[in-house]
């Protein structure tokens, strides 16, 4: 992927890089301190150096290879918080090898997450993030904020401690400065009243003032022994790669027990990356490939893995901060990453001089920036079920665990979705015989009978995915519709062309419903069932939709119920077309026409060809159809004996607008243009006779259409 050539950064942009560097260093140190505490405290010097180098590597590589004009990347809080929640039993099982086990775990997590990101980008699944339940996502982000807030206070308290210790006056001096600094940073990050560079400046100023006070007071040793600093660390840092001996010391059999939690960690991290990149892409106008950004982040984390660094990706807050300080050159984020890496290599031990309340305050500010917006939105949210679910997720993350909270969120969101979806009317369109008719051209008497009995025929077009809840709603509605009908419903057509699927329970409800209404004398016919079965894992039972009651599309199904209606009043097979039209033609006119025979499936008229003849159906049936745009055919009209085909184009001279296909053995009487022109000059009485027949047939067709439209508008 080629990079974008940019000019050198100006002095203002170079100055803006300073707070970005300190922000990266402070966050890497804070997150490492949050992880390596208690039984893992001996690994903090190495972890700090690795976290700094990893953050710098991610910042430099993503800043260089990203397609965003400016993007700041670095160590991320979300995977750290989740790892902190799932790692406690792993560390407890490791015993004396706790530090080595956790270091290997960090490397394994970074490698797995990186590989997953690369694989996900290859299959182009980045846009799937837009289909995730926002209730779960927002609540998870808020829950992460709560854990960061608590973790920041615990860092200030020099290790894990129950929240009850916050009430101890003897501990106030430890956590109150962290809380105050965190609240200040969070406010500076969101307000427009001060420049954004004041965020980095406030952190730097706090550290400088603290160490000036130590120098003046002369009690540095007392402060170090009292645990007020993150360190001290030995000079030169302890940068090293993960060693084979550390890998061998890991209790792998116990680690596999926690595979589910680690898989959740991977999923949550990939989701966090997608959310951040999606938010940045939205600001860029949707011109950046989310999958490309995911791949860059994945490669970066795979390179961080050997150092056992922290997982990192695009930082939405720091990127916003950089833009707010006027950074427009992609070289600046790369420079920030390089400087951070150099600090990790040669100045890692200096991280030990960071006051714990500053490290904790940065975590508190992150937590507040995630938690406060959610609380604000929650207060104004009108949807009670989603509000309660969000609160449950946050409470679960704080009291039970991350994996359990995510599971609760997904299950709860699905339950809300199913409940709401079941309330959506599965009927896309309901029409009686006056609103929807078949494309069959019928004799006037038959058409009048169908018009008179139109209310007795009902067509329902269903939509969406049908399951027990939505099918039950449909069944109750149909029973009410049948009972409340002004005239008895004798035929019911159910079209499933727009149905995406039906579960097994839904089919059982449908089967019982069909048997019930058939017992009441309603003829039930199905449309597009075979097409649905092709995409539905559960087949339609024959008792629900027998072969004789299945039709490929709605038009054929409507034709079937119309034929059955006509057969109920005239026991002979319903007439398609009007043979009387052919019989009424004079012998002289018939002598001028030629006879054509067509085999089943033969093309009588092809779309686009010249309109140089017209056909009068003598026997058989013709169907007029067009391409429906999906590779299938849409029938526009069906003509039987006496039907005129191609007369419009024949008179206007326009090319054929549709295909005409023989449904079976067909015989037609054909009039070509040359004969027509000759009749108009030599035998005008025959031309007039044919014109009268065409006008009469067209008038009957328009009268029937007008009658149906009038009924439909009532």
XYZ file of C-alpha atoms in Angstrom:
714
model
C 0.000 0.000 0.000
C 1.730 3.207 -1.119
C 2.089 6.078 1.282
C 1.147 9.667 0.639
C 4.001 12.101 0.027
C 3.790 15.094 2.366
C 5.962 18.164 2.964
C 8.096 18.557 6.044
C 6.256 19.548 9.218
C 6.489 23.168 10.289
C 7.690 24.488 13.659
C 4.142 24.669 15.053
C 3.503 21.015 14.216
C 6.841 19.959 15.739
C 5.925 21.843 18.909
C 2.556 20.064 18.964
C 4.348 16.720 18.951
C 5.735 17.348 22.460
C 2.451 16.861 24.376
C 1.671 13.897 22.125
C 4.975 12.263 23.127
C 4.296 12.822 26.812
C 0.741 11.563 26.406
C 2.029 8.354 24.810
C 4.701 7.872 27.473
C 2.321 8.599 30.330
C -0.363 6.261 29.040
C 2.069 3.405 28.373
C 3.526 3.743 31.876
C 0.067 4.008 33.449
C -1.267 0.924 31.694
C 1.850 -1.108 32.517
C 1.544 -0.023 36.159
C -2.099 -1.051 36.182
C -1.213 -4.559 34.976
C 2.000 -5.237 36.874
C 0.988 -4.821 40.471
C 0.749 -7.134 43.442
C 2.294 -10.512 42.542
C 3.505 -9.050 39.233
C 5.217 -5.962 40.708
C 8.732 -7.385 40.085
C 8.053 -7.319 36.351
C 7.069 -3.641 36.246
C 10.466 -2.230 35.121
C 10.626 -4.560 32.138
C 6.911 -4.132 31.434
C 7.231 -0.348 31.410
C 10.094 -0.392 28.910
C 8.259 -2.915 26.712
C 5.033 -0.905 26.879
C 6.852 2.288 25.847
C 8.669 0.615 22.949
C 5.483 -1.136 21.830
C 3.488 2.098 21.945
C 6.157 3.874 19.905
C 6.346 1.071 17.348
C 2.566 1.026 16.862
C 2.457 4.837 16.617
C 5.250 4.989 14.033
C 4.056 2.127 11.845
C 0.346 3.038 11.791
C 1.167 6.723 11.361
C 3.347 5.816 8.381
C 1.172 3.223 6.626
C -2.316 4.500 7.432
C -4.419 6.044 4.692
C -5.635 8.743 7.053
C -3.907 12.092 6.580
C -3.064 12.220 10.276
C -3.571 9.418 12.786
C -2.027 8.916 16.208
C -1.832 5.335 17.458
C -0.474 3.745 20.606
C -1.137 1.445 23.564
C -4.859 0.967 24.122
C -6.769 0.872 27.368
C -9.623 -1.493 26.369
C -7.518 -4.673 25.885
C -5.571 -3.849 29.055
C -8.752 -3.575 31.104
C -10.137 -6.815 29.688
C -6.796 -8.590 30.180
C -6.672 -7.348 33.757
C -10.103 -8.868 34.381
C -9.358 -12.273 32.840
C -5.750 -12.665 33.979
C -6.274 -12.886 37.755
C -6.921 -16.658 37.832
C -4.120 -17.241 35.312
C -1.606 -15.426 37.510
C -2.868 -17.224 40.614
C -2.351 -20.618 38.946
C 1.191 -19.711 37.822
C 2.599 -19.368 41.349
C 6.301 -18.433 41.342
C 6.294 -18.189 37.548
C 3.594 -15.521 37.571
C 5.733 -12.797 35.937
C 7.086 -15.089 33.195
C 3.595 -16.457 32.547
C 2.099 -13.000 32.273
C 4.886 -11.775 29.986
C 4.297 -14.716 27.647
C 0.569 -14.096 27.891
C 1.069 -10.490 26.772
C 3.126 -11.663 23.795
C 0.578 -14.342 22.926
C -2.305 -11.866 23.142
C -0.540 -9.306 20.929
C 0.363 -11.973 18.363
C -3.118 -13.503 18.315
C -4.868 -10.161 18.098
C -2.536 -9.020 15.337
C -3.040 -12.199 13.327
C -6.823 -11.972 13.815
C -6.837 -8.393 12.563
C -4.869 -9.349 9.459
C -7.132 -12.324 8.799
C -10.269 -10.246 9.354
C -9.037 -7.601 6.919
C -8.370 -10.275 4.312
C -12.005 -11.367 4.423
C -13.184 -7.730 4.350
C -15.312 -7.907 7.492
C -14.520 -4.397 8.709
C -17.896 -2.975 7.761
C -19.658 -5.609 9.883
C -19.041 -3.412 12.926
C -21.987 -1.299 11.776
C -24.332 -4.228 12.416
C -23.381 -4.699 16.082
C -25.935 -3.680 18.746
C -25.052 -0.120 19.756
C -26.562 -0.653 23.193
C -23.965 -3.311 23.960
C -21.125 -1.317 22.418
C -21.882 1.880 24.326
C -22.390 0.067 27.606
C -19.187 -1.927 27.127
C -17.289 1.298 26.491
C -18.836 2.788 29.628
C -17.972 -0.347 31.613
C -14.408 -0.058 30.374
C -14.444 3.526 31.576
C -15.545 2.429 35.045
C -12.783 -0.173 35.247
C -10.227 2.420 34.123
C -11.530 4.886 36.699
C -11.230 2.332 39.503
C -7.895 1.104 38.164
C -6.522 4.641 38.162
C -7.438 5.105 41.806
C -5.846 1.760 42.648
C -2.648 2.771 40.850
C -2.593 5.921 42.982
C -3.121 3.746 46.091
C -0.096 1.604 45.089
C -1.946 -1.627 44.328
C -5.331 -3.343 44.281
C -7.525 -2.122 47.102
C -11.243 -2.255 47.820
C -13.142 0.916 47.107
C -13.965 1.139 50.804
C -10.402 2.349 51.412
C -11.278 5.544 49.597
C -13.257 6.569 52.656
C -10.207 6.211 54.933
C -8.932 9.755 55.671
C -5.415 8.369 55.822
C -5.638 7.387 52.156
C -7.196 10.601 50.841
C -3.830 12.158 50.070
C -3.086 9.196 47.799
C -6.146 9.139 45.579
C -7.621 12.650 45.746
C -4.772 14.184 43.672
C -5.259 11.439 41.068
C -8.975 12.080 40.955
C -8.489 15.856 40.700
C -5.863 15.559 37.955
C -8.002 13.029 36.067
C -11.059 15.288 36.238
C -8.958 18.247 35.056
C -7.513 16.333 32.094
C -10.956 15.011 31.147
C -12.365 18.548 31.225
C -9.479 19.980 29.208
C -9.945 17.225 26.614
C -13.578 18.119 25.982
C -13.915 21.862 26.519
C -13.510 24.452 23.792
C -12.580 27.175 26.253
C -8.863 26.372 26.254
C -6.445 25.082 23.583
C -6.075 21.307 23.355
C -2.343 21.466 23.979
C -3.125 22.319 27.606
C -3.813 18.602 28.177
C -0.176 17.643 27.668
C 0.991 20.842 29.318
C -0.983 20.102 32.499
C 0.580 16.643 32.792
C 4.097 17.966 32.229
C 3.561 20.829 34.645
C 2.262 18.487 37.355
C 5.302 16.210 37.082
C 7.723 19.167 37.076
C 6.090 20.846 40.067
C 6.093 17.560 41.993
C 9.809 16.972 41.456
C 10.671 20.602 42.205
C 8.843 20.163 45.487
C 10.826 16.976 46.182
C 14.095 18.782 45.523
C 13.201 21.733 47.692
C 11.810 19.594 50.527
C 14.730 17.175 50.378
C 12.608 14.102 51.144
C 13.015 12.179 47.852
C 14.085 8.971 49.610
C 11.081 9.065 51.893
C 8.769 9.582 48.911
C 10.356 6.690 46.979
C 10.132 4.351 49.959
C 6.534 5.411 50.546
C 5.460 4.196 47.110
C 4.587 7.636 45.754
C 6.487 6.962 42.512
C 5.962 4.295 39.881
C 9.632 3.283 40.303
C 12.422 3.705 40.868
C 13.718 1.435 38.086
C 17.323 0.377 37.550
C 19.240 2.579 35.077
C 19.158 1.455 31.459
C 15.784 -0.227 31.689
C 15.199 -3.933 31.244
C 14.264 -4.285 27.592
C 14.328 -7.878 26.421
C 12.513 -10.231 24.112
C 10.405 -13.122 25.329
C 12.800 -16.015 25.967
C 12.346 -19.768 25.420
C 12.798 -20.336 29.162
C 9.868 -18.042 29.890
C 7.730 -19.886 27.368
C 8.697 -23.203 28.958
C 7.782 -21.933 32.434
C 4.157 -21.239 31.440
C 1.614 -23.743 32.871
C -0.013 -24.280 29.470
C -2.480 -26.869 30.724
C -3.961 -24.307 33.101
C -3.848 -21.569 30.462
C -6.089 -23.473 28.054
C -8.840 -23.456 30.659
C -9.184 -19.715 30.093
C -9.355 -19.932 26.301
C -12.916 -18.588 26.230
C -11.940 -15.433 28.109
C -8.931 -14.891 25.860
C -11.080 -15.334 22.758
C -13.417 -12.682 24.145
C -10.390 -10.428 24.667
C -9.399 -10.858 21.019
C -12.938 -10.126 19.842
C -13.303 -7.061 22.044
C -9.968 -5.649 20.856
C -10.774 -6.135 17.181
C -14.150 -4.518 17.844
C -12.468 -1.577 19.579
C -10.178 -1.100 16.592
C -13.102 -1.171 14.187
C -15.052 1.322 16.276
C -12.182 3.796 16.461
C -11.353 3.484 12.769
C -15.046 3.787 11.846
C -15.348 6.985 13.879
C -12.251 8.444 12.178
C -13.484 7.332 8.763
C -16.807 9.045 9.415
C -14.974 12.307 10.021
C -12.976 11.765 6.810
C -16.162 11.374 4.780
C -15.966 7.596 4.357
C -13.008 7.594 1.975
C -10.702 5.245 3.908
C -10.844 1.435 3.779
C -11.544 0.131 7.276
C -10.096 -3.260 6.339
C -6.798 -1.685 5.245
C -6.517 0.106 8.572
C -7.284 -3.154 10.375
C -4.467 -4.884 8.497
C -1.950 -2.166 9.406
C -2.935 -2.406 13.072
C -2.649 -6.192 12.920
C 0.881 -6.127 11.501
C 1.912 -3.557 14.125
C 0.735 -5.757 16.990
C 2.460 -8.811 15.565
C 5.724 -6.835 15.606
C 5.064 -5.750 19.198
C 4.523 -9.344 20.364
C 8.215 -10.378 20.736
C 8.709 -7.504 23.219
C 5.581 -8.519 25.171
C 4.348 -4.989 24.566
C 0.791 -3.796 25.014
C -1.781 -4.114 22.265
C -2.260 -0.872 20.385
C -4.179 0.657 17.525
C -5.662 3.967 16.374
C -6.197 6.443 19.228
C -9.321 8.484 18.609
C -8.672 10.950 21.435
C -5.001 11.615 20.625
C -5.804 11.943 16.919
C -8.459 14.528 17.759
C -5.959 16.281 20.030
C -3.340 16.349 17.236
C -5.790 17.824 14.749
C -6.946 20.354 17.320
C -3.320 21.508 17.734
C -3.025 22.062 13.980
C -1.184 18.866 12.983
C -1.825 18.189 9.296
C 1.387 16.370 8.363
C 1.541 12.583 8.603
C 5.235 12.833 9.520
C 4.363 14.135 12.996
C 2.739 10.888 14.280
C 5.693 8.923 12.900
C 8.093 11.268 14.681
C 6.121 10.877 17.902
C 6.410 7.091 17.627
C 10.164 7.204 16.985
C 10.794 9.526 19.948
C 8.697 7.285 22.211
C 10.668 4.209 21.118
C 13.963 5.968 21.778
C 12.698 6.925 25.231
C 11.941 3.274 25.899
C 15.392 2.125 24.766
C 17.571 4.699 26.497
C 15.339 6.355 29.034
C 13.016 3.617 30.260
C 14.345 3.912 33.791
C 13.184 7.536 33.896
C 9.596 6.279 33.784
C 10.063 5.209 37.393
C 10.105 8.871 38.428
C 6.503 9.388 37.309
C 4.309 10.050 40.370
C 1.698 7.391 40.920
C -1.057 9.955 41.247
C -0.160 11.229 37.765
C -0.211 7.717 36.279
C -3.475 7.040 38.086
C -4.877 10.435 37.104
C -4.365 9.698 33.409
C -6.305 6.448 33.806
C -9.018 8.279 35.751
C -9.306 10.846 32.943
C -9.693 8.093 30.385
C -12.326 6.418 32.502
C -14.278 9.624 32.951
C -14.106 10.428 29.228
C -15.760 7.073 28.510
C -18.164 6.942 31.434
C -19.555 10.488 31.603
C -20.915 10.667 28.017
C -22.693 7.351 28.555
C -24.267 8.590 31.786
C -25.384 11.769 30.028
C -26.935 9.828 27.148
C -28.473 7.353 29.579
C -30.314 10.071 31.446
C -31.881 11.350 28.253
C -32.604 7.946 26.734
C -36.282 7.290 26.192
C -35.998 3.542 25.672
C -36.342 1.860 29.075
C -35.323 -1.729 28.095
C -32.108 -0.537 26.430
C -31.377 1.759 29.355
C -31.750 -1.094 31.856
C -29.633 -3.399 29.697
C -26.862 -0.803 29.528
C -26.861 -0.395 33.301
C -26.788 -4.175 33.747
C -23.771 -4.476 31.436
C -21.806 -1.790 33.280
C -22.670 -3.249 36.699
C -21.699 -6.736 35.506
C -18.341 -5.523 34.214
C -17.600 -3.898 37.541
C -18.802 -6.716 39.788
C -18.715 -10.025 37.885
C -16.452 -9.963 34.855
C -15.946 -8.695 31.333
C -16.805 -11.932 29.533
C -19.995 -12.328 31.553
C -20.955 -8.714 30.851
C -20.416 -9.098 27.107
C -22.448 -12.312 27.129
C -25.216 -10.595 29.071
C -25.174 -7.699 26.635
C -25.377 -9.836 23.513
C -28.127 -12.050 24.944
C -30.058 -9.051 26.237
C -29.745 -7.162 22.952
C -30.919 -10.237 21.062
C -33.900 -10.583 23.410
C -34.853 -6.938 22.875
C -34.441 -7.324 19.128
C -36.548 -10.481 18.989
C -39.275 -8.881 21.079
C -39.402 -5.803 18.881
C -39.074 -7.722 15.642
C -42.004 -9.910 16.603
C -44.119 -6.734 16.769
C -43.357 -5.823 13.164
C -46.213 -6.785 10.876
C -44.912 -9.583 8.640
C -47.524 -8.676 6.003
C -45.803 -6.506 3.414
C -48.959 -5.994 1.361
C -52.539 -7.261 1.607
C -54.713 -7.138 -1.530
C -58.045 -8.542 -2.578
C -59.079 -9.517 -6.095
C -59.860 -5.922 -7.026
C -56.299 -4.827 -6.316
C -54.301 -7.718 -7.712
C -55.294 -9.857 -10.683
C -53.483 -12.272 -12.923
C -52.057 -11.234 -16.268
C -54.448 -13.571 -18.103
C -56.562 -12.078 -20.899
C -60.056 -13.474 -20.298
C -63.442 -13.267 -22.034
C -65.527 -10.291 -20.857
C -68.087 -12.510 -19.138
C -65.423 -14.349 -17.143
C -63.691 -11.100 -16.245
C -66.954 -9.586 -15.021
C -67.530 -12.592 -12.778
C -64.005 -12.256 -11.339
C -64.598 -8.555 -10.754
C -67.862 -9.279 -8.956
C -66.234 -11.910 -6.692
C -62.988 -9.981 -6.149
C -63.496 -9.468 -2.364
C -63.590 -13.247 -1.850
C -59.969 -13.610 -2.969
C -57.200 -12.398 -0.628
C -53.475 -12.156 -1.408
C -50.929 -11.602 1.383
C -47.291 -10.793 0.622
C -45.092 -11.633 3.622
C -41.670 -10.159 4.425
C -38.625 -10.492 6.671
C -37.532 -13.432 8.773
C -40.496 -15.308 10.217
C -40.195 -17.029 13.579
C -42.572 -18.056 16.327
C -43.296 -14.498 17.524
C -43.919 -12.907 14.121
C -45.810 -15.931 12.767
C -48.063 -15.955 15.827
C -48.793 -12.274 15.233
C -49.558 -13.040 11.590
C -51.835 -15.954 12.515
C -53.851 -13.859 14.986
C -54.183 -11.054 12.452
C -55.296 -13.409 9.677
C -57.955 -15.031 11.856
C -59.311 -11.588 12.709
C -59.224 -10.524 9.043
C -61.135 -13.622 7.932
C -63.722 -13.232 10.684
C -64.251 -9.512 10.036
C -64.484 -9.746 6.235
C -67.726 -8.272 4.821
C -68.017 -11.197 2.401
C -66.591 -14.685 2.999
C -63.001 -15.248 1.897
C -62.863 -18.337 -0.317
C -59.279 -18.133 -1.645
C -56.066 -17.119 0.070
C -52.732 -16.618 -1.693
C -49.650 -16.364 0.533
C -46.573 -14.986 -1.233
C -43.179 -15.603 0.438
C -40.955 -14.036 -2.218
C -39.776 -11.330 0.223
C -39.348 -13.715 3.166
C -35.690 -14.281 4.083
C -36.315 -17.392 6.191
C -38.695 -19.283 8.469
C -37.649 -21.281 11.500
C -39.025 -24.716 12.311
C -41.375 -23.458 15.013
C -42.766 -20.859 12.638
C -43.481 -23.548 10.036
C -45.344 -25.570 12.642
C -47.541 -22.563 13.453
C -48.158 -21.974 9.728
C -49.034 -25.629 9.198
C -51.635 -25.541 11.944
C -53.024 -22.244 10.649
C -53.337 -23.551 7.081
C -55.154 -26.678 8.257
C -57.484 -24.543 10.359
C -58.558 -22.160 7.606
C -58.774 -24.938 5.004
C -61.228 -26.650 7.338
C -63.298 -23.443 7.172
C -63.529 -23.788 3.382
C -60.719 -21.391 2.389
C -58.533 -22.482 -0.531
C -54.884 -21.798 0.438
C -52.340 -21.319 -2.349
C -48.614 -20.547 -1.967
C -46.342 -18.407 -4.114
C -42.495 -18.559 -4.393
C -42.185 -21.414 -1.881
C -39.568 -23.242 -3.956
C -37.393 -20.127 -4.053
C -37.643 -19.752 -0.275
C -36.734 -23.401 0.283
C -33.523 -22.757 -1.629
C -32.365 -20.291 1.044
C -34.167 -21.735 4.078
C -32.632 -24.710 5.911
C -36.050 -26.092 6.934
C -38.207 -27.342 4.001
C -41.925 -26.667 3.721
C -43.906 -29.791 4.636
C -46.260 -31.132 1.965
C -49.170 -30.870 4.385
C -48.546 -27.118 4.526
C -47.929 -26.490 0.821
C -48.880 -29.448 -1.423
C -47.373 -29.481 -4.915
C -50.738 -28.583 -6.493
C -50.889 -25.450 -4.360
C -47.344 -24.233 -5.048
C -46.585 -21.725 -7.785
C -43.396 -20.025 -8.891
C -44.651 -16.471 -8.543
C -47.608 -14.422 -7.382
C -49.061 -13.997 -10.868
C -49.290 -17.751 -11.430
C -50.816 -18.247 -7.979
C -53.448 -15.560 -8.654
C -54.217 -17.192 -11.993
C -54.763 -20.514 -10.236
C -57.291 -19.158 -7.735
C -59.085 -17.265 -10.510
C -59.329 -20.466 -12.552
C -60.706 -22.310 -9.525
C -63.253 -19.564 -8.978
C -64.423 -19.776 -12.586
C -64.493 -23.567 -12.406
C -66.735 -23.376 -9.337
C -69.494 -21.688 -11.396
C -68.764 -23.447 -14.721
C -67.690 -27.070 -14.126
C -65.898 -27.188 -17.475
C -62.302 -25.921 -17.580
C -62.307 -22.098 -17.453
C -61.901 -20.469 -20.837
C -58.643 -18.637 -21.446
C -59.286 -16.084 -24.131
C -62.369 -15.718 -26.306
C -62.622 -18.236 -29.198
C -65.686 -16.323 -30.420
C -63.369 -13.594 -31.688
C -61.735 -15.987 -34.154
C -65.031 -17.590 -35.094
C -66.530 -14.182 -35.874
C -63.834 -13.264 -38.398
C -65.173 -13.238 -41.949
C -64.018 -15.913 -44.335
C -62.585 -13.222 -46.648
C -60.427 -11.788 -43.846
C -59.228 -15.238 -42.809
C -58.137 -15.902 -46.374
C -55.819 -12.887 -46.141
C -54.150 -14.164 -42.958
C -51.432 -16.814 -42.802
C -51.342 -19.626 -40.254
C -48.311 -20.158 -37.977
C -47.624 -23.085 -35.642
C -45.347 -22.911 -32.580
C -44.006 -25.706 -30.375
C -44.058 -25.385 -26.579
C -41.459 -22.851 -25.433
C -40.987 -21.370 -28.905
C -40.448 -17.617 -29.247
C -43.316 -16.035 -31.162
C -42.086 -12.454 -30.736
C -38.620 -11.422 -29.499
C -37.896 -8.289 -27.534
C -36.343 -5.536 -29.660
C -37.175 -6.954 -33.080
C -39.133 -4.884 -35.661
C -42.919 -4.827 -35.238
C -43.781 -6.023 -38.772
C -46.716 -8.349 -37.951
C -49.513 -9.051 -35.483
C -50.858 -12.381 -34.259
C -54.388 -13.556 -33.441
C -54.325 -16.638 -31.227
C -56.376 -19.407 -32.842
C -55.579 -22.103 -30.272
C -53.244 -22.525 -27.321
C -51.811 -19.912 -24.996
C -49.111 -17.270 -25.281
C -47.302 -15.521 -22.424
C -45.823 -12.052 -22.690
C -42.809 -11.560 -20.400
C -39.743 -9.390 -19.762
C -36.445 -9.856 -17.955
C -36.955 -8.994 -14.271
C -33.351 -7.840 -13.834
C -32.350 -10.818 -11.666
C -32.027 -13.435 -14.390
C -35.678 -14.452 -14.147
C -38.787 -13.602 -16.138
C -41.775 -11.478 -15.214
C -45.045 -12.319 -16.945
C -46.974 -9.280 -18.154
C -49.887 -10.905 -19.924
C -51.270 -14.280 -21.025
C -53.423 -14.632 -24.137
C -55.719 -17.470 -25.197
C -57.813 -17.971 -28.342
C -59.032 -14.679 -29.769
C -56.256 -12.652 -28.184
C -54.459 -10.035 -30.270
C -50.684 -10.024 -29.766
C -48.285 -7.359 -31.020
C -50.970 -4.997 -32.256
C -49.586 -1.918 -30.471
C -46.147 -2.076 -32.052
C -47.706 -3.116 -35.336
C -49.638 0.160 -35.483
C -46.994 2.479 -33.956
C -43.973 0.935 -35.639
C -42.022 0.794 -32.340
C -39.739 -2.231 -31.722
C -41.101 -5.117 -29.712
C -41.114 -4.267 -26.001
C -41.358 -7.826 -24.639
C -40.929 -11.497 -25.483
C -43.928 -13.660 -26.401
C -43.498 -17.370 -25.688
C -45.728 -20.334 -26.501
C -46.973 -22.042 -23.343
C -47.877 -25.159 -25.310
C -48.806 -26.068 -28.857
C -49.990 -22.784 -30.361
C -51.593 -21.817 -33.649
C -51.912 -18.162 -34.642
C -53.300 -16.178 -37.565
C -50.655 -13.732 -38.771
C -51.083 -10.427 -40.566
C -47.880 -8.894 -41.958
C -47.430 -5.203 -42.701
C -47.406 -5.567 -46.477
C -50.786 -7.352 -46.400
C -52.193 -4.727 -44.069
C -51.159 -1.877 -46.362
C -52.644 -3.690 -49.363
C -55.947 -4.315 -47.538
C -56.261 -0.650 -46.642
C -56.131 0.347 -50.300
C -57.645 -2.679 -52.086
C -60.043 -4.152 -49.470
C -60.801 -1.357 -46.980
C -63.865 -3.233 -45.661
C -61.571 -6.059 -44.435
C -59.132 -3.538 -42.900
C -62.052 -1.895 -41.132
C -63.322 -5.267 -39.863
C -59.923 -6.109 -38.366
C -59.571 -2.636 -36.848
C -63.004 -2.982 -35.229
C -61.979 -6.313 -33.670
C -58.748 -4.812 -32.323
C -60.522 -1.738 -30.931
C -63.195 -3.902 -29.280
C -60.613 -6.199 -27.680
C -58.580 -3.219 -26.469
C -61.678 -1.496 -25.096
C -62.712 -4.629 -23.174
C -59.223 -4.883 -21.718
C -59.193 -1.211 -20.667
C -62.697 -1.459 -19.197
C -61.636 -4.403 -17.058
C -58.497 -2.556 -15.947
C -60.505 0.558 -15.096
C -62.976 -1.478 -13.072
C -60.195 -3.060 -11.039
C -58.565 0.303 -10.372
C -61.880 1.776 -9.269
C -62.404 -1.067 -6.791
C -58.853 -0.758 -5.501
C -59.311 2.952 -4.754
C -62.486 2.512 -2.709
